[in-house]
Coordinates of N, CA and C and ligand atoms in Angstrom, one line a residue:
M1 N 108.7 114.4 163.6 CA 109.9 114.9 163.2 C 110.7 114.0 164.1
N2 N 110.3 114.3 165.4 CA 111.0 113.6 166.6 C 111.6 112.6 166.8
N3 N 110.0 112.0 166.5 CA 110.1 110.1 166.4 C 111.0 109.7 164.5
F4 N 111.2 110.6 163.7 CA 112.0 110.6 162.6 C 113.4 109.9 163.1
R5 N 113.7 111.5 163.9 CA 115.1 111.8 164.4 C 115.7 110.0 165.5
Y6 N 114.6 109.8 166.3 CA 114.9 109.0 167.1 C 115.1 107.7 166.2
K7 N 114.3 107.5 165.2 CA 114.1 106.1 163.9 C 115.5 106.4 163.8
L8 N 116.2 107.3 163.1 CA 117.3 107.7 162.0 C 118.5 107.6 163.2
A9 N 118.3 107.9 164.4 CA 119.6 108.0 165.3 C 119.7 106.2 165.9
R10 N 118.9 105.4 166.2 CA 118.4 104.0 166.2 C 119.3 103.4 165.2
M11 N 118.8 104.0 163.6 CA 119.8 102.8 162.8 C 120.9 103.3 162.2
F12 N 121.3 104.5 163.2 CA 123.2 104.7 163.2 C 123.8 104.3 164.4
A13 N 123.0 103.8 165.1 CA 123.9 103.1 166.0 C 124.1 102.4 165.9
G14 N 125.8 101.7 166.8 CA 126.8 101.5 166.7 C 127.3 100.9 164.6
R15 N 126.7 101.8 164.4 CA 127.2 102.0 162.9 C 128.6 103.1 162.5
T16 N 128.9 103.2 161.0 CA 130.0 103.9 161.3 C 129.8 105.3 160.7
G17 N 128.6 105.5 160.1 CA 127.9 107.2 159.5 C 129.2 107.1 159.0
V18 N 128.5 109.0 158.6 CA 129.7 109.9 157.8 C 130.8 109.7 157.9
D19 N 131.9 109.3 157.5 CA 133.2 109.7 158.0 C 134.0 110.8 156.5
A20 N 135.4 111.1 156.6 CA 135.6 112.1 156.3 C 136.7 111.0 155.0
L21 N 136.1 109.9 154.6 CA 136.6 108.5 154.1 C 135.4 108.6 153.5
G22 N 134.1 108.5 154.2 CA 132.9 108.0 153.2 C 132.3 109.3 152.3
R23 N 132.7 110.4 152.9 CA 132.3 111.7 152.0 C 133.2 111.7 150.9
T24 N 134.3 111.3 151.3 CA 134.7 111.4 149.9 C 134.8 110.8 148.5
F25 N 134.1 109.6 149.4 CA 133.6 108.4 148.0 C 132.2 109.0 147.7
T26 N 131.8 109.4 148.5 CA 130.5 110.3 147.9 C 130.2 111.1 147.0
W27 N 131.5 112.1 147.4 CA 131.7 113.2 146.1 C 132.2 112.6 145.1
A28 N 133.2 111.5 144.9 CA 133.7 111.1 144.2 C 132.2 110.3 143.4
A29 N 131.5 110.1 143.4 CA 130.5 109.3 143.0 C 129.9 110.3 142.1
M30 N 129.5 111.4 143.1 CA 128.7 113.0 142.1 C 129.4 113.1 141.1
I31 N 130.8 113.5 141.5 CA 131.7 113.8 140.2 C 131.7 112.7 139.2
L32 N 131.6 111.6 139.1 CA 131.9 110.2 138.2 C 130.8 110.2 137.3
M33 N 129.5 110.2 138.4 CA 128.0 110.4 137.7 C 127.9 112.0 136.7
L34 N 128.8 112.9 137.3 CA 128.6 114.0 135.9 C 128.9 113.6 134.9
V35 N 130.5 113.1 135.1 CA 131.1 112.7 133.8 C 130.4 111.4 133.1
T36 N 129.7 110.6 133.5 CA 128.7 109.5 133.4 C 127.9 110.5 132.3
M37 N 127.3 111.9 132.6 CA 126.1 112.3 132.3 C 127.1 113.3 130.4
F38 N 128.1 113.3 130.5 CA 128.9 114.3 129.7 C 129.3 113.2 128.5
S39 N 130.0 112.1 129.0 CA 131.1 111.3 128.1 C 130.1 110.2 127.7
H40 N 129.2 109.5 128.7 CA 128.1 108.5 128.5 C 129.2 107.4 128.5
S41 N 130.4 107.5 129.4 CA 131.5 106.1 129.4 C 130.9 105.7 130.7
N42 N 131.1 104.2 130.4 CA 130.3 103.0 130.9 C 131.1 102.7 132.1
I43 N 132.6 103.1 131.8 CA 133.9 102.6 132.9 C 133.3 103.8 134.2
A44 N 132.9 105.3 133.5 CA 132.9 106.1 134.4 C 131.5 105.3 135.5
Y45 N 130.6 105.2 135.0 CA 129.0 104.7 135.5 C 129.5 103.8 136.4
L46 N 130.7 103.0 136.0 CA 130.7 101.8 137.2 C 131.0 102.4 138.3
L47 N 132.4 103.0 137.8 CA 132.7 103.7 139.3 C 132.1 104.2 140.2
A48 N 131.5 105.4 139.5 CA 130.2 106.4 140.4 C 129.5 105.0 141.4
M49 N 128.4 104.2 141.0 CA 128.2 103.0 141.2 C 128.9 102.3 142.8
A50 N 130.3 101.8 141.9 CA 131.1 101.1 143.2 C 131.1 102.4 144.7
C51 N 131.9 103.6 144.3 CA 132.1 104.6 145.3 C 130.9 104.8 145.6
L52 N 129.5 104.8 145.4 CA 128.2 105.5 146.3 C 127.7 103.9 146.6
I53 N 128.3 102.4 146.5 CA 127.3 101.5 147.1 C 128.6 101.7 148.4
Y54 N 129.8 101.8 148.2 CA 130.9 101.7 149.5 C 131.2 102.4 150.1
S55 N 130.9 103.6 149.7 CA 130.0 105.0 151.0 C 128.9 104.4 151.2
I56 N 127.7 104.2 150.9 CA 127.0 103.5 151.8 C 127.0 102.4 152.7
W57 N 127.8 101.7 152.2 CA 127.9 100.2 152.5 C 128.8 100.8 153.7
R58 N 129.9 101.4 154.0 CA 130.7 102.3 155.4 C 129.6 103.3 156.5
M59 N 128.8 103.6 156.0 CA 128.1 104.7 156.8 C 126.9 103.4 157.7
F60 N 126.6 102.5 156.8 CA 126.0 101.0 157.6 C 127.0 99.9 158.6
S61 N 128.3 99.9 158.1 CA 129.1 99.1 158.4 C 129.3 98.9 159.9
K62 N 129.4 97.9 160.6 CA 128.4 97.7 161.9 C 130.5 97.5 162.7
N63 N 131.0 97.3 161.9 CA 132.8 96.5 162.1 C 133.3 98.2 162.2
Y64 N 132.7 99.5 163.2 CA 132.9 100.5 163.0 C 134.5 100.7 163.4
Q65 N 135.1 99.9 164.6 CA 136.7 100.1 164.9 C 137.5 99.8 163.3
K66 N 137.2 98.7 162.6 CA 137.7 98.9 161.3 C 138.1 100.3 160.4
R67 N 136.4 100.8 160.1 CA 136.2 101.2 159.6 C 137.1 103.1 159.9
Y68 N 137.1 102.6 161.2 CA 137.3 104.3 161.5 C 139.4 104.4 161.1
Y69 N 139.3 102.9 161.8 CA 140.7 102.9 161.4 C 141.2 103.2 160.0
E70 N 140.5 102.9 159.3 CA 140.9 102.9 157.6 C 140.4 104.5 157.5
N71 N 139.4 105.2 158.7 CA 139.1 106.7 157.6 C 140.4 107.3 158.4
Q72 N 140.8 106.7 159.5 CA 142.2 107.3 159.9 C 143.7 107.1 159.0
M73 N 143.4 106.0 158.7 CA 144.7 105.7 157.7 C 144.2 107.1 156.3
F74 N 143.3 107.0 156.2 CA 143.2 107.8 155.0 C 143.4 109.3 155.1
L75 N 142.7 109.6 156.3 CA 143.6 111.1 156.8 C 144.9 111.8 156.5
Q76 N 145.8 110.1 156.7 CA 147.2 110.8 157.4 C 147.6 110.7 156.1
K77 N 147.3 109.3 155.2 CA 147.8 109.8 153.8 C 147.6 111.0 153.3
T78 N 146.5 111.3 153.1 CA 146.1 112.7 151.9 C 145.8 114.2 153.1
A79 N 146.7 113.8 154.3 CA 147.4 115.1 154.8 C 147.5 116.1 154.1
K80 N 148.9 115.8 153.2 CA 149.3 116.8 152.3 C 148.0 117.4 151.3
I81 N 147.9 116.7 150.9 CA 147.1 117.1 149.4 C 146.0 117.6 150.5
R82 N 144.9 117.6 151.4 CA 144.0 118.0 152.0 C 144.6 119.7 152.7
G83 N 145.8 119.8 153.0 CA 146.6 121.0 153.7 C 146.8 121.6 152.5
F84 N 147.3 121.8 151.3 CA 147.4 122.1 149.8 C 145.8 122.8 149.5
F85 N 144.8 121.7 149.7 CA 143.5 122.3 149.7 C 143.0 123.6 150.2
I86 N 143.5 122.9 152.0 CA 143.0 124.6 152.7 C 143.9 125.7 152.1
R87 N 145.0 125.5 152.4 CA 145.4 126.6 151.7 C 145.2 127.5 150.4
L88 N 144.4 126.4 150.1 CA 144.3 127.4 148.3 C 142.7 128.1 148.4
T89 N 142.3 127.7 149.2 CA 140.5 128.1 149.0 C 140.5 129.5 150.1
P90 N 141.3 130.0 150.9 CA 141.4 131.3 151.2 C 141.7 132.3 149.8
N91 N 142.8 131.4 149.1 CA 143.3 132.6 148.3 C 142.2 133.1 147.1
I92 N 141.4 131.5 146.8 CA 140.7 131.1 145.8 C 139.6 132.8 146.1
K93 N 138.8 131.9 147.3 CA 137.7 133.4 147.9 C 138.6 134.9 147.5
N94 N 139.5 135.0 147.8 CA 140.0 136.5 148.2 C 140.1 136.8 146.4
K95 N 140.5 136.0 145.6 CA 140.3 136.1 143.9 C 139.2 136.6 143.4
I96 N 138.0 135.8 143.9 CA 136.7 135.8 143.2 C 136.3 137.8 144.0
A97 N 136.5 137.3 145.5 CA 136.0 139.2 146.0 C 136.9 139.8 145.2
K98 N 137.8 139.8 144.4 CA 138.7 141.2 144.2 C 138.1 141.5 142.5
M99 N 137.7 140.5 141.8 CA 137.0 140.0 140.5 C 135.6 141.0 140.3
R100 N 135.2 140.6 141.6 CA 133.4 141.5 142.0 C 133.8 142.6 142.2
Y101 N 135.0 143.1 143.0 CA 135.0 144.6 143.5 C 135.3 145.2 142.4
D102 N 136.7 144.8 141.2 CA 137.2 145.1 140.1 C 136.0 145.4 139.2
M103 N 134.8 144.8 138.7 CA 133.8 144.5 137.9 C 133.1 145.6 138.6
D104 N 132.5 145.6 139.7 CA 132.0 147.1 140.6 C 132.4 148.0 139.8
Q105 N 133.6 148.1 139.9 CA 134.8 149.8 139.9 C 134.2 150.0 138.4
R106 N 134.2 149.1 137.4 CA 134.5 149.4 136.1 C 132.7 149.8 136.0
R107 N 131.6 149.1 136.2 CA 130.3 149.4 135.8 C 130.3 151.1 136.8
T108 N 130.9 151.2 138.2 CA 130.4 152.8 138.7 C 131.2 154.0 138.0
Y109 N 132.5 153.5 137.3 CA 133.9 154.4 137.3 C 134.2 154.1 135.7
K110 N 134.7 155.1 135.6 CA 135.4 154.9 134.2 C 137.1 154.6 134.5
I111 N 138.0 153.9 134.0 CA 139.0 154.2 134.6 C 140.2 154.4 133.4
F112 N 140.9 155.2 134.0 CA 141.9 155.2 133.0 C 143.4 155.9 133.0
K113 N 143.9 155.9 132.1 CA 145.5 156.4 132.6 C 145.9 157.8 132.1
C114 N 146.5 158.5 133.0 CA 147.2 160.2 132.8 C 147.7 160.3 131.7
P115 N 147.5 160.9 130.8 CA 148.4 161.1 129.7 C 149.5 161.6 129.6
S116 N 149.8 162.2 131.0 CA 150.9 162.5 131.0 C 152.2 161.7 131.8
C117 N 151.4 160.9 133.1 CA 151.9 160.9 133.9 C 152.0 158.8 134.4
K118 N 150.7 158.3 133.3 CA 150.2 156.8 133.5 C 149.8 156.6 134.9
Q119 N 149.0 157.7 136.3 CA 148.6 157.4 137.1 C 147.5 156.9 136.5
K120 N 146.8 155.6 137.6 CA 145.6 155.1 137.0 C 144.4 156.6 137.8
L121 N 143.4 156.6 137.3 CA 142.4 157.2 137.4 C 141.4 157.2 137.1
R122 N 140.7 156.7 138.2 CA 138.9 156.8 138.0 C 137.7 157.4 138.6
V123 N 137.3 157.8 137.3 CA 135.5 159.2 137.2 C 134.8 158.2 137.2
P124 N 133.7 158.9 138.2 CA 132.2 158.4 138.3 C 131.9 158.6 136.8
R125 N 131.3 157.3 135.9 CA 130.7 157.2 134.7 C 129.5 158.2 134.6
G126 N 128.8 158.3 133.4 CA 127.9 159.0 133.3 C 128.0 160.4 133.4
R127 N 128.8 161.5 133.5 CA 128.6 162.6 133.9 C 128.8 163.5 132.5
G128 N 129.3 163.1 131.4 CA 129.5 163.6 129.7 C 131.2 164.0 129.8
K129 N 131.2 165.5 128.8 CA 132.4 165.9 129.1 C 132.9 166.6 130.3
I130 N 134.3 166.0 130.8 CA 134.1 166.4 132.4 C 136.0 167.0 132.3
Q131 N 136.5 168.3 133.0 CA 137.7 168.4 132.9 C 138.0 167.4 134.4
V132 N 139.1 166.4 134.2 CA 139.8 165.6 134.9 C 141.1 166.6 135.5
T133 N 141.6 166.3 136.7 CA 143.0 167.1 137.2 C 143.4 165.7 137.9
C134 N 144.5 165.3 136.7 CA 145.5 164.0 137.6 C 145.7 164.7 139.5
N135 N 145.7 163.8 139.6 CA 145.4 163.7 141.0 C 147.3 163.5 142.0
R136 N 148.2 163.3 140.3 CA 149.8 163.2 140.6 C 150.2 163.9 140.3
C137 N 149.9 164.1 139.1 CA 150.9 165.6 138.1 C 150.2 166.4 138.2
R138 N 148.8 166.6 138.4 CA 148.3 168.0 138.5 C 147.8 168.2 136.8
T139 N 148.0 167.4 136.0 CA 147.6 167.9 134.5 C 146.2 167.7 134.1
Q140 N 145.9 168.6 133.1 CA 144.5 168.8 133.0 C 144.1 168.6 131.5
F141 N 143.2 167.7 131.8 CA 142.9 167.1 130.4 C 141.1 167.0 130.5
I142 N 140.4 166.6 129.0 CA 138.9 166.5 129.0 C 138.9 165.1 128.6
K143 N 137.6 164.4 129.2 CA 137.5 163.4 129.5 C 136.1 162.7 129.1
K144 N 135.1 162.2 128.2 CA 133.9 161.8 128.1 C 133.8 160.8 128.9
V145 N 133.2 161.1 130.0 CA 132.9 159.9 130.9 C 131.5 159.1 131.0
Ligands
ZN201 ZN1 148.9 163.1 135.7

């Protein structure tokens, strides 16, 4: 294993390796591959291959100063877009967490509105017919849960 690592490290010594620009092209290649699978488009396939070859070529390129410069340019030009996605990610995570929480709630609780004040109430499921007291207006009513 260590020998393998050593060989790998030697192989990449003095080469560009994986940087943000290379990673973007690898992702683009993978997405285009998916597009090819669904659309059977030759153009998508050629683009996927081009992206893949470019990202591999970058990895092994020995002119790492030029590659570094390209990567910096890429990072500069995409700063706004990347910032947008970085800001978006926690929002999506929060929304998924909230959706999961709501689903769990619906599974274990029956959620309904009070007939007189429309306050949202929740009662554990599977109790049959029970008398519910609204915790806001104190109206009592029978509910099947
Ligand atoms: Zn009420």
